CSV table of C-alpha atoms in Angstrom, one decimal:
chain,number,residue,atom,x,y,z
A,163,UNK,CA,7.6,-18.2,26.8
A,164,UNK,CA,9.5,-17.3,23.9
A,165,UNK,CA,7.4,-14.5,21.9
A,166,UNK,CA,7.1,-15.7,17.9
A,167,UNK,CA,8.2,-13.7,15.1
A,168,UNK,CA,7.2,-12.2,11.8
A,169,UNK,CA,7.8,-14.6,9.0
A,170,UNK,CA,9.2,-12.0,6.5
A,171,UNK,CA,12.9,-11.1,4.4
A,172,UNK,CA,11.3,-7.7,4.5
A,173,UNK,CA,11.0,-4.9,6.0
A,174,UNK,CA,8.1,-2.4,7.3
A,175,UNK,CA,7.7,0.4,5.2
A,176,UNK,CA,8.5,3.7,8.0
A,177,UNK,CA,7.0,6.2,6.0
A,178,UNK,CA,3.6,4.7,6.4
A,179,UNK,CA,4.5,3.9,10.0
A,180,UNK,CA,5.2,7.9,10.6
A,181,UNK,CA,1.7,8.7,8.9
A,182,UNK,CA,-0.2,6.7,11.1
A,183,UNK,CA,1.7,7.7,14.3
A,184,UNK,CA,0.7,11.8,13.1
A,185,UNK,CA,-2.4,11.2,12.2
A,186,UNK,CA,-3.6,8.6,14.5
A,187,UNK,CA,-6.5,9.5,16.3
A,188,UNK,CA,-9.3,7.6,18.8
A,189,UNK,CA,-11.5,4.7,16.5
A,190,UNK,CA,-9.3,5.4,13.4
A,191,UNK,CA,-9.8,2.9,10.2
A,192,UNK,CA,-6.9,2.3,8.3
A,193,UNK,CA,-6.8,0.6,5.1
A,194,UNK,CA,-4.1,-1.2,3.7
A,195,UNK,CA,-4.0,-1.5,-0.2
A,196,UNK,CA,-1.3,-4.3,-1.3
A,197,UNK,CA,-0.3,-5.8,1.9
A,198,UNK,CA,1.4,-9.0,0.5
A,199,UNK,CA,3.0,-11.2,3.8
A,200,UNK,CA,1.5,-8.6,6.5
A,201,UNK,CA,5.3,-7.1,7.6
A,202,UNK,CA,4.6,-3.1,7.3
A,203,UNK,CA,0.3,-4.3,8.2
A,204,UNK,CA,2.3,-5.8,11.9
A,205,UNK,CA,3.5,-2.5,12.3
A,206,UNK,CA,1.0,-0.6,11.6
A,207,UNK,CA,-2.0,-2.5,12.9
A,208,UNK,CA,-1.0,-2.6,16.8
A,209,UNK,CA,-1.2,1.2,16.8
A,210,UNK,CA,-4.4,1.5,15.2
A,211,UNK,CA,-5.6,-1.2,17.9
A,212,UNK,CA,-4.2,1.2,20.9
A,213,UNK,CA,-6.6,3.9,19.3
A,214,UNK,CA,-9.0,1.2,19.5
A,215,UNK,CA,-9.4,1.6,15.5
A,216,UNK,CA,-9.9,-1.5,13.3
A,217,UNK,CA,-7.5,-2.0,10.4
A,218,UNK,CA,-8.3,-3.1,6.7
A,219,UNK,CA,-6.1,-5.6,4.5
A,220,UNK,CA,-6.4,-5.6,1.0
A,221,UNK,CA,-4.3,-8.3,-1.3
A,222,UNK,CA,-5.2,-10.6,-4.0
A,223,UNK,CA,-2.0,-13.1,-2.3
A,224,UNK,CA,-0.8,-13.5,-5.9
A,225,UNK,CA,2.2,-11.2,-6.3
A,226,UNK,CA,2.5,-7.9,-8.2
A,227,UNK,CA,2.7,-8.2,-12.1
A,228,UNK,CA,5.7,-7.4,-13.9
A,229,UNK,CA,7.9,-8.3,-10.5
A,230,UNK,CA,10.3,-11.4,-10.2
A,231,UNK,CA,8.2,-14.2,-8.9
A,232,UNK,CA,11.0,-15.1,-6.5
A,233,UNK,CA,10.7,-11.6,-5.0
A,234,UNK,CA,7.2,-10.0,-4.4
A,235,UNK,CA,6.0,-10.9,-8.1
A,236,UNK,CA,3.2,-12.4,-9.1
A,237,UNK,CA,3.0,-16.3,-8.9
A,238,UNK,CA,-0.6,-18.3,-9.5
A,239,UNK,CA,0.7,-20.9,-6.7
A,240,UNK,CA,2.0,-18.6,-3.9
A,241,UNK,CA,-2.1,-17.5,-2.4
A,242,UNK,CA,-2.9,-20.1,0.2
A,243,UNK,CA,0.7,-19.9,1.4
A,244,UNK,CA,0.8,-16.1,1.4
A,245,UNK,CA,-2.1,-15.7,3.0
A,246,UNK,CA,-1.8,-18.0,5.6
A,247,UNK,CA,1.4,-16.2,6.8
A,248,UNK,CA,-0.4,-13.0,6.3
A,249,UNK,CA,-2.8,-14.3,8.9
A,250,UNK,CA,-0.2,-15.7,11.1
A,251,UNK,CA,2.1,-12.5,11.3
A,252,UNK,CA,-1.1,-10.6,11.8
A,253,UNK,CA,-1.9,-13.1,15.0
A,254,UNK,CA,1.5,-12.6,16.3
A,255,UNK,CA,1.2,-8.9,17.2
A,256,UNK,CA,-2.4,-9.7,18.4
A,257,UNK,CA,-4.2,-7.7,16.2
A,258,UNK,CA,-6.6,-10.4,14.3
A,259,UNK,CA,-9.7,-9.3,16.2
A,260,UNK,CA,-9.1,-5.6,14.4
A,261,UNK,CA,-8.2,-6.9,10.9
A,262,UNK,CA,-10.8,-7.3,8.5
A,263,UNK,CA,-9.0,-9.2,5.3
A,264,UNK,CA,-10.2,-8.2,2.2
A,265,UNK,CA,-9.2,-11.3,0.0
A,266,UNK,CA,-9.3,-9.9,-3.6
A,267,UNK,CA,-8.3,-7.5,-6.1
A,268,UNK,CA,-7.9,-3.6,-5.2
A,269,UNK,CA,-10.7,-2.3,-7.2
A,270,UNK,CA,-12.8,-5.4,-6.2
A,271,UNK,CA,-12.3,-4.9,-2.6
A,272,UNK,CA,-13.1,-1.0,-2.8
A,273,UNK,CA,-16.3,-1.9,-4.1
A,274,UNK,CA,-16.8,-3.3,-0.7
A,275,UNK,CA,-15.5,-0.1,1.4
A,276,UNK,CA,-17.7,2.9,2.4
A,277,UNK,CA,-17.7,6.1,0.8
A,278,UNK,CA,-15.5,8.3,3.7
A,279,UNK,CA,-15.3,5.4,5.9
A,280,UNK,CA,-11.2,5.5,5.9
A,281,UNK,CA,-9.3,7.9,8.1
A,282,UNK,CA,-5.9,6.7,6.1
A,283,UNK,CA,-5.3,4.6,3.1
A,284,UNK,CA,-2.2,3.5,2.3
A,285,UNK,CA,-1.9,2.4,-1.3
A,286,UNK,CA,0.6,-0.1,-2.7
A,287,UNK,CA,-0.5,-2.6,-5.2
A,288,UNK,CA,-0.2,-3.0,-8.8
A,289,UNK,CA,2.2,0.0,-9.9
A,290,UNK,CA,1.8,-0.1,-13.0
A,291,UNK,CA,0.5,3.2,-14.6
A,292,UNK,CA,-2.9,2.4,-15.5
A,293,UNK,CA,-3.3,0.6,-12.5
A,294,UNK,CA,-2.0,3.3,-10.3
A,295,UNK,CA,-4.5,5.6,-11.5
A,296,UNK,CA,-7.7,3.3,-10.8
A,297,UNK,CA,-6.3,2.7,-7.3
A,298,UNK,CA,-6.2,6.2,-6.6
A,299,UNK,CA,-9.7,7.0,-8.3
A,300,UNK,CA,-11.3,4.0,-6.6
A,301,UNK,CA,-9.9,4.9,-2.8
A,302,UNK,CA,-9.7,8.7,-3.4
A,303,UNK,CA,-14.0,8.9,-2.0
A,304,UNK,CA,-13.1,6.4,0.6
A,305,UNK,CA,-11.4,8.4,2.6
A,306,UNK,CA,-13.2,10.9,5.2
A,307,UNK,CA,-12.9,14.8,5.5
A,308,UNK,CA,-9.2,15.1,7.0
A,309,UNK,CA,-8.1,12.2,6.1
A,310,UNK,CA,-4.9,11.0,4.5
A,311,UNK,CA,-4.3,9.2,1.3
A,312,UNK,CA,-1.3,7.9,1.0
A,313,UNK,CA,0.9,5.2,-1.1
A,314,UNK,CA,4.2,4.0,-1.4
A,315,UNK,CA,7.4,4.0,-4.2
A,316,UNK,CA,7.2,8.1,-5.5
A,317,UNK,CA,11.2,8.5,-5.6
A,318,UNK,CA,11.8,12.0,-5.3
A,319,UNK,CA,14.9,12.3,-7.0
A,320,UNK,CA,12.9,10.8,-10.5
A,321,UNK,CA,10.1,13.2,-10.0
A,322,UNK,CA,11.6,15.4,-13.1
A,323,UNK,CA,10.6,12.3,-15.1
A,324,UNK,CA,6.9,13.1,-15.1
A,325,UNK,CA,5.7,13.5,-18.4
A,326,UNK,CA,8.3,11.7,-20.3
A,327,UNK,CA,7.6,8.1,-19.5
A,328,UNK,CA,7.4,6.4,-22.7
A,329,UNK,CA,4.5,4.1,-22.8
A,330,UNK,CA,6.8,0.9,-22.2
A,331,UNK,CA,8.1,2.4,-19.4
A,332,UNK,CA,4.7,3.3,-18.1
A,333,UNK,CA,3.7,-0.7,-18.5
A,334,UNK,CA,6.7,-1.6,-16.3
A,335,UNK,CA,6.4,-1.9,-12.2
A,336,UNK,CA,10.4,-0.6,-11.9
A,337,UNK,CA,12.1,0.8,-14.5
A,338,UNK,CA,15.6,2.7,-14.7
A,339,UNK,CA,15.7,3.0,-10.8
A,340,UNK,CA,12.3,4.2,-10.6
A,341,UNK,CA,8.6,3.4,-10.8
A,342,UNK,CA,7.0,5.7,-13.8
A,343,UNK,CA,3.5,4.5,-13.0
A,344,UNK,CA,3.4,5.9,-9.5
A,345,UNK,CA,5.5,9.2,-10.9
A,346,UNK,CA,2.8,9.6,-13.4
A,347,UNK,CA,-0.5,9.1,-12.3
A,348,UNK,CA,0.4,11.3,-9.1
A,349,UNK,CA,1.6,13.7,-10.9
A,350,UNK,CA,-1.6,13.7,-13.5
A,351,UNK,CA,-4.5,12.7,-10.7
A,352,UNK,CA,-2.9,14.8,-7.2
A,353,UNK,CA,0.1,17.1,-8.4
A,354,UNK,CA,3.9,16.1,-7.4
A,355,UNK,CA,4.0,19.7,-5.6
A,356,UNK,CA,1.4,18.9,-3.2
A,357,UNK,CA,1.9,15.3,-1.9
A,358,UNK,CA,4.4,15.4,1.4
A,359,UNK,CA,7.3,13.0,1.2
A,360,UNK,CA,7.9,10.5,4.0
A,361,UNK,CA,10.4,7.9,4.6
A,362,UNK,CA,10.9,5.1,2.3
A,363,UNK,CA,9.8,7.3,-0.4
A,364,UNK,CA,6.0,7.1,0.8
A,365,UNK,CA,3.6,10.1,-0.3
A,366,UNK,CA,0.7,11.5,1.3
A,367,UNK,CA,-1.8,13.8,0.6
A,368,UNK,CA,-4.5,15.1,2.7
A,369,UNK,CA,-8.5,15.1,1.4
A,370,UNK,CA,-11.0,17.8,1.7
């Protein structure tokens, strides 16, 4: 019998990939923050099953603001669609009995997540500046002792940017070959020197 495939025209993100592969560890939880059709989560989520972990989805299945709606952007009609091939790609790699789905917005869903309950959290939502920060500051005490926070689009070669983002810029997902909100609000809440690059321009840091 023919094995299905992920429904998806993208691809998994391999810097998370790499973190979760380091760090992986017996009855890990790993949160995802912005999942949107479940490509990088299929990746990820059959390792965290092998640890015999359980892995958390968080999306609102609308799209990201500011972003072409024929792209990953935000669309009021795409949720039932989105989220039922969510659901089916996670099915695929056999890894629906380990995913709990959080259906909602970022900071809604964090309200829902234990205090250091997370062993890695993998943000990549709205990335928009003030967004960016009030992801960070909402997961930031989810994560255990040890554990890694970590998020997606800091593009290394823009980090001498920081600090002179003009507010327009800061209200934009992708700007100038760049994302200013996810320069800035690491820089300002974490510090550019500390966070350890990945692939795919993914950052990590790891909590005390």
């Amino acid at each position: 019998m023919e094995k299905k495939q992920i429904k998806s025209k993208y691809f998994p993100i391999k810097g998370f990939i790499e973190i979760v592969q380091q760090f992986k560890k017996p009855n890990m939880v790993v949160a995802e923050i912005g999942t949107y059709d479940g490509v990088t989560s299929c990746a990820v989520a059959p390792i965290v099953k092998a640890m015999n972990g359980n892995f958390i989805a968080v999306d609102w299945f609308h799209g990201s603001i500011k972003v072409n709606p024929n792209e990953q952007g935000y669309s009021s009609n795409k949720h039932s669609e989105l989220l039922i091939q969510f659901k089916e790609n996670i099915d695929i790699v056999e890894c629906t009995d380990i995913t709990k789905i959080y259906d909602m917005s970022s900071l809604e869903a964090a309200s829902n997540i234990e205090d250091k309950s997370l062993d890695i959290c993998f943000i990549d939502a709205d990335h928009r500046y003030e967004e960016v920060k009030k992801d960070i500051l909402a997961y930031f005490p989810k994560i255990k002792p040890g554990g890694i926070l970590c998020g997606h689009d800091l593009e290394q070669h823009f980090l001498y940017r920081f600090n002179t983002f003009t507010p327009q810029e800061l209200e934009e997902d992708f700007y100038n070959g760049c994302h200013p909100g996810v320069i800035q609000a690491i820089g300002e809440l974490i510090g550019l020197d500390i966070v350890k690059q990945y692939s795919d321009n993914v950052w990590a840091v790891m909590v005390q």
